[in-house]
Structure formats: structure tokens, C-alpha cells
mmCIF file with all atom_site columns, C-alpha atoms in Angstrom:
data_model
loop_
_atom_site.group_PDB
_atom_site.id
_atom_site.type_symbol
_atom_site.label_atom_id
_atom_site.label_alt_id
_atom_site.label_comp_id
_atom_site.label_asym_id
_atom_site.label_entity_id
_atom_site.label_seq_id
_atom_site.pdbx_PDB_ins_code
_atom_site.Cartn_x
_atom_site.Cartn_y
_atom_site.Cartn_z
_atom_site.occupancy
_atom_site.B_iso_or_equiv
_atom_site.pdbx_formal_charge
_atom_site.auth_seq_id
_atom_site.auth_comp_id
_atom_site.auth_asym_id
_atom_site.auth_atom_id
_atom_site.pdbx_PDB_model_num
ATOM 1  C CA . UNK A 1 1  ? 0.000   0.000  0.000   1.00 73.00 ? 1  UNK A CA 1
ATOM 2  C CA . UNK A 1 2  ? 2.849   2.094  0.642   1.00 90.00 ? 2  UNK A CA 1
ATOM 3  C CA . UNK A 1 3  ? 4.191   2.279  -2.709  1.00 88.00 ? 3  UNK A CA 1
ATOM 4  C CA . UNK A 1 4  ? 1.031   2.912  -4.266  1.00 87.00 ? 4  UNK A CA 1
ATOM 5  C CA . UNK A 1 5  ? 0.576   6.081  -2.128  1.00 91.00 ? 5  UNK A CA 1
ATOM 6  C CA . UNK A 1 6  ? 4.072   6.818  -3.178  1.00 93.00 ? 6  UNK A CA 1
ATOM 7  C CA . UNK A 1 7  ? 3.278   6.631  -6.569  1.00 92.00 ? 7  UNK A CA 1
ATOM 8  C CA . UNK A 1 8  ? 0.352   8.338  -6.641  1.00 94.00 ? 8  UNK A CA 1
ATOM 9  C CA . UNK A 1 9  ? 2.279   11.640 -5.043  1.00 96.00 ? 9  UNK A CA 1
ATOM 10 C CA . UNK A 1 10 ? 4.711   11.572 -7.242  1.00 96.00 ? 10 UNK A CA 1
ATOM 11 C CA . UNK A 1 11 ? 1.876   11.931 -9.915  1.00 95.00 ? 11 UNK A CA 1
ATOM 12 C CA . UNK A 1 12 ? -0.125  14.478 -7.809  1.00 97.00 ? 12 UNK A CA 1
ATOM 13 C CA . UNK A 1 13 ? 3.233   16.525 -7.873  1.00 96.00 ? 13 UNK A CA 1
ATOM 14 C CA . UNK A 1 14 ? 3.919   16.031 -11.719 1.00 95.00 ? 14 UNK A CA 1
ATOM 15 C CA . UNK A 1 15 ? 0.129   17.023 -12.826 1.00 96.00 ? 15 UNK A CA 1
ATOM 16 C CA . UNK A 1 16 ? 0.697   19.922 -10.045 1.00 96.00 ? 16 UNK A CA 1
ATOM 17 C CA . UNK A 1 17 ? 3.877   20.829 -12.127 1.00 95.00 ? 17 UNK A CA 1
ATOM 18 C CA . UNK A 1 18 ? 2.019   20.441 -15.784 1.00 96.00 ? 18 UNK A CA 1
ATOM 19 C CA . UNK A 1 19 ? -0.744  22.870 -14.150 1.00 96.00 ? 19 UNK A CA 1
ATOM 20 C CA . UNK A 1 20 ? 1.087   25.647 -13.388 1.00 95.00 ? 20 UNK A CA 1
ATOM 21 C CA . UNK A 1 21 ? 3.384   25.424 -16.352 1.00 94.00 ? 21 UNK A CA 1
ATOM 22 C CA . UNK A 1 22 ? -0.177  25.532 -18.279 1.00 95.00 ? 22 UNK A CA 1
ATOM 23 C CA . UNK A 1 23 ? -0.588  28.465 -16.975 1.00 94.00 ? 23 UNK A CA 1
ATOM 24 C CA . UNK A 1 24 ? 2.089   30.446 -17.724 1.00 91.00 ? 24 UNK A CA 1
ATOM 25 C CA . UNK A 1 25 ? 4.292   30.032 -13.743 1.00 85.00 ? 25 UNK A CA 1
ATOM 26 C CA . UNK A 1 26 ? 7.235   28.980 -15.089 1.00 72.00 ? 26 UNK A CA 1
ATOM 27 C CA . UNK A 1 27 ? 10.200  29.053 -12.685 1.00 64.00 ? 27 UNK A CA 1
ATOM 28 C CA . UNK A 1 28 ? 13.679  27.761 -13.045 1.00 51.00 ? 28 UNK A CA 1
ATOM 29 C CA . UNK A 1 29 ? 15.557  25.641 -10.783 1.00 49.00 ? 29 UNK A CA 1
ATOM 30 C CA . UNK A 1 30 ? 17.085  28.761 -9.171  1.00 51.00 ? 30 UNK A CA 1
ATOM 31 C CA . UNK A 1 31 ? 13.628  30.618 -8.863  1.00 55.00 ? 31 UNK A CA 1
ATOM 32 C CA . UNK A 1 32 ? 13.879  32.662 -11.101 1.00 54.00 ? 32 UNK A CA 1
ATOM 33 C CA . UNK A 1 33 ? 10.852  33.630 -13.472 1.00 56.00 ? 33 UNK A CA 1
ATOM 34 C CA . UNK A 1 34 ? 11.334  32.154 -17.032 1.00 56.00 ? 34 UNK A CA 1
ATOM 35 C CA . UNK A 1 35 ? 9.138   32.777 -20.371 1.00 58.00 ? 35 UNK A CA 1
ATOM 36 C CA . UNK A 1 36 ? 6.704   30.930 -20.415 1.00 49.00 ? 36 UNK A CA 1
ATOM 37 C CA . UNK A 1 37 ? 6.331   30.184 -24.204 1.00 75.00 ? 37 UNK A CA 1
ATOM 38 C CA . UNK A 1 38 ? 7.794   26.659 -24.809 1.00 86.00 ? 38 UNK A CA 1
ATOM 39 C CA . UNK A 1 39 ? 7.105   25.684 -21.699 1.00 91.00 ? 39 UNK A CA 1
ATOM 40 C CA . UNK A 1 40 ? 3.600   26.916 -21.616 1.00 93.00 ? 40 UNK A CA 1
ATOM 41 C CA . UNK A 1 41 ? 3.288   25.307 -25.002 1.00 93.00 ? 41 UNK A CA 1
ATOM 42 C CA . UNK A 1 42 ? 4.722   21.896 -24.117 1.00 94.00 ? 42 UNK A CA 1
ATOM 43 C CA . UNK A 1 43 ? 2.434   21.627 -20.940 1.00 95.00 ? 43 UNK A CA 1
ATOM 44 C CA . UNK A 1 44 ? -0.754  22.448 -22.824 1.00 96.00 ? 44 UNK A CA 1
ATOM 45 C CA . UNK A 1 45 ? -0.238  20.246 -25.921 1.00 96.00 ? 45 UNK A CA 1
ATOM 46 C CA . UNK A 1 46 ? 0.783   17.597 -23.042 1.00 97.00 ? 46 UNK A CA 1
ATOM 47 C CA . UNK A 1 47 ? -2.879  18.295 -21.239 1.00 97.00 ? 47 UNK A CA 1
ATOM 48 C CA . UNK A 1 48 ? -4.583  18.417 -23.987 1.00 97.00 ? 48 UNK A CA 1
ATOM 49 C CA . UNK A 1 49 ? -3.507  17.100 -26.999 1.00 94.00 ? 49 UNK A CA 1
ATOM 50 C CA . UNK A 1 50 ? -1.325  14.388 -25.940 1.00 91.00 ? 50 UNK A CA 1
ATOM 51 C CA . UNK A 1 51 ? -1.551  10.753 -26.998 1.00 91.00 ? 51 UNK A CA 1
ATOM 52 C CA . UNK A 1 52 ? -3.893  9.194  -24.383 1.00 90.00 ? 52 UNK A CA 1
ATOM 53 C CA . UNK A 1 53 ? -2.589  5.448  -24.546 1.00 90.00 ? 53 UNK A CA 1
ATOM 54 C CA . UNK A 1 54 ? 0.976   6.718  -24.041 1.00 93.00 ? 54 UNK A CA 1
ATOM 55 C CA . UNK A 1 55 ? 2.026   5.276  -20.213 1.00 91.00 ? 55 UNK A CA 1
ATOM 56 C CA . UNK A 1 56 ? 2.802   8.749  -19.282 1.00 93.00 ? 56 UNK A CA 1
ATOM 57 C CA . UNK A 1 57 ? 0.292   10.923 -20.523 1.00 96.00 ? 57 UNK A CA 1
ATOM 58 C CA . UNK A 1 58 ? -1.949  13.458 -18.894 1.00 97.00 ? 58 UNK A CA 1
ATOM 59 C CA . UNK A 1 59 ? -4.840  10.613 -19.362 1.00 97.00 ? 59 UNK A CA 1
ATOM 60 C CA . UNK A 1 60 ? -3.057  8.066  -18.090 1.00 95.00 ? 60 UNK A CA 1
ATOM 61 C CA . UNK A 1 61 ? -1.844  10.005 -14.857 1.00 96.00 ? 61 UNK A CA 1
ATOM 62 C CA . UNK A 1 62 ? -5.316  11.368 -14.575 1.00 96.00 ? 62 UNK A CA 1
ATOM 63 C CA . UNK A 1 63 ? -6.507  6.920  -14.669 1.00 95.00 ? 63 UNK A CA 1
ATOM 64 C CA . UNK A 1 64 ? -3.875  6.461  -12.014 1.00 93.00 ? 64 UNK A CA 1
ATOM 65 C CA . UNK A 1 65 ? -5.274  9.018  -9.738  1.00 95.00 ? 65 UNK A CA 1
ATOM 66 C CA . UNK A 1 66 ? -8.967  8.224  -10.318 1.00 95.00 ? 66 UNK A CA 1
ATOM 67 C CA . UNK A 1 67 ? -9.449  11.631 -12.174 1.00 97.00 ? 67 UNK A CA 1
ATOM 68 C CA . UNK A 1 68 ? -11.637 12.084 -15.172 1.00 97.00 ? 68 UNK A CA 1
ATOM 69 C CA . UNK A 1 69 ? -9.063  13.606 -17.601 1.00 97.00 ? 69 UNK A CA 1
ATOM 70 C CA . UNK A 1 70 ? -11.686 15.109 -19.560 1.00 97.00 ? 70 UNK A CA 1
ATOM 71 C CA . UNK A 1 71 ? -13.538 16.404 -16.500 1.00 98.00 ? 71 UNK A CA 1
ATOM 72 C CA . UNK A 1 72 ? -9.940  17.808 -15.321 1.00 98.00 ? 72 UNK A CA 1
ATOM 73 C CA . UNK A 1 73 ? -9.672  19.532 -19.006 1.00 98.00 ? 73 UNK A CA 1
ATOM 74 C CA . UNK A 1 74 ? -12.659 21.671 -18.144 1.00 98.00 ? 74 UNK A CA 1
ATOM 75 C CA . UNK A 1 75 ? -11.638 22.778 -14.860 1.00 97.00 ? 75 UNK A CA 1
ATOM 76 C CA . UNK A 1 76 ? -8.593  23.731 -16.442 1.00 97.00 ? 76 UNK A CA 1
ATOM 77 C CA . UNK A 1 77 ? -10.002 25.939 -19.566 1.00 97.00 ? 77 UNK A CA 1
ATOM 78 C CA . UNK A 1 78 ? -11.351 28.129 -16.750 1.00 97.00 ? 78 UNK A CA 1
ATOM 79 C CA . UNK A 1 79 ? -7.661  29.227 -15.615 1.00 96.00 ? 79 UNK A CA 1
ATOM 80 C CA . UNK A 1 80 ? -7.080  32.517 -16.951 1.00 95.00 ? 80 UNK A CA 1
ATOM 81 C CA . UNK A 1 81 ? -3.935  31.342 -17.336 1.00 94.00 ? 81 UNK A CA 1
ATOM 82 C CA . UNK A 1 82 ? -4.418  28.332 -18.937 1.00 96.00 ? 82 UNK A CA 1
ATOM 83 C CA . UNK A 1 83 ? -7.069  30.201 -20.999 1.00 95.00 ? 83 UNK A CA 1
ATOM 84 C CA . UNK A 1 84 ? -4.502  32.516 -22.309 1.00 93.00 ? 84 UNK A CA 1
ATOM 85 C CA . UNK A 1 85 ? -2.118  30.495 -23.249 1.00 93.00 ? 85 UNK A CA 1
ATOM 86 C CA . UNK A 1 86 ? -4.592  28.708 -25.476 1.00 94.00 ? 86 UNK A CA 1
ATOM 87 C CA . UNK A 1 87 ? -5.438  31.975 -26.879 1.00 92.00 ? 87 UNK A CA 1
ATOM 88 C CA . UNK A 1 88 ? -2.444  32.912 -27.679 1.00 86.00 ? 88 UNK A CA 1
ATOM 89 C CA . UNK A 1 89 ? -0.939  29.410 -29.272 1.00 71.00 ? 89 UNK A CA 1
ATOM 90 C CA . UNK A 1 90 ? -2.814  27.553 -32.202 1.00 55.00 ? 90 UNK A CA 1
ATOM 91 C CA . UNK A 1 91 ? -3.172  24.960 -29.809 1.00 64.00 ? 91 UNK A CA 1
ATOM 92 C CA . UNK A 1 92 ? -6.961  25.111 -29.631 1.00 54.00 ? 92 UNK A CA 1
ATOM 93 C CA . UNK A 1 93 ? -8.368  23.828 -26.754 1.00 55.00 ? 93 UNK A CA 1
#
């Protein structure tokens, strides 16, 4: 049981990650505040328009974790963040 609680923080904490790179909080390893425009880009074509069968895609995580990925795709839109940064890209949404 252990390891499955493990396991399912360490996906919490890498959906947490995707999430606020989605919305533009990009940091880098020293704290300091990046551009968010590849990063941005590479979190929201990750959320959603990633290859669901893929072991580590946003669908998959969201399976691990009990969460409806399209459910969690919703909730997201309404970021103004997020929202943004599918404005801005061609990444739809």
C-alpha cells in the first residue's frame, strides 16, 4: 500500500507541475521567473492534446489518480492562465 501512495504523489506533484506550467508560472531551478512560451506550449499540448494510450500521458496520470481527464480539461479551460495560453498558441483547446 505504501508504494502505491508513493506513486500516486509523485503523480499528484507532476500534474501539479504540468498545471502551473499551463498556466504560464514557469520558474527555473534557481527561482527565477522564465518565459513561459515553450514551456507553456509543451504543458498544454501535453494536457490536452497528448496521446492518451501513451504510459505517461496526462490521461493516463489522470486513470492512475482516479481523475476524469476530460472532467480535469474543463476545470482547467477556466484558468485565466491556462485560458490565455490557449489563446495565444494555435493549440486550440
Amino acid at each position: 500500500m505504501e508504494v502505491r501512495q508513493r506513486t500516486q504523489r509523485l503523480w499528484i506533484a507532476v500534474l501539479q507541475q504540468a498545471v502551473e506550467d499551463a498556466k504560464g508560472n514557469v520558474r527555473s531551478m534557481d527561482g527565477a521567473e522564465r518565459k513561459p512560451g515553450s514551456m507553456q506550449r509543451e504543458a498544454l499540448t501535453w494536457i490536452f492534446h497528448g496521446i492518451p494510450m501513451l504510459p505517461n500521458s496526462f490521461d493516463s496520470i489522470c486513470g492512475i489518480l482516479e481523475i476524469d481527464p476530460d472532467w480535469a480539461r474543463q476545470r482547467l479551460r477556466l484558468l485565466p492562465g491556462v485560458r490565455r495560453g490557449l489563446d495565444a498558441g494555435e493549440l486550440g483547446g
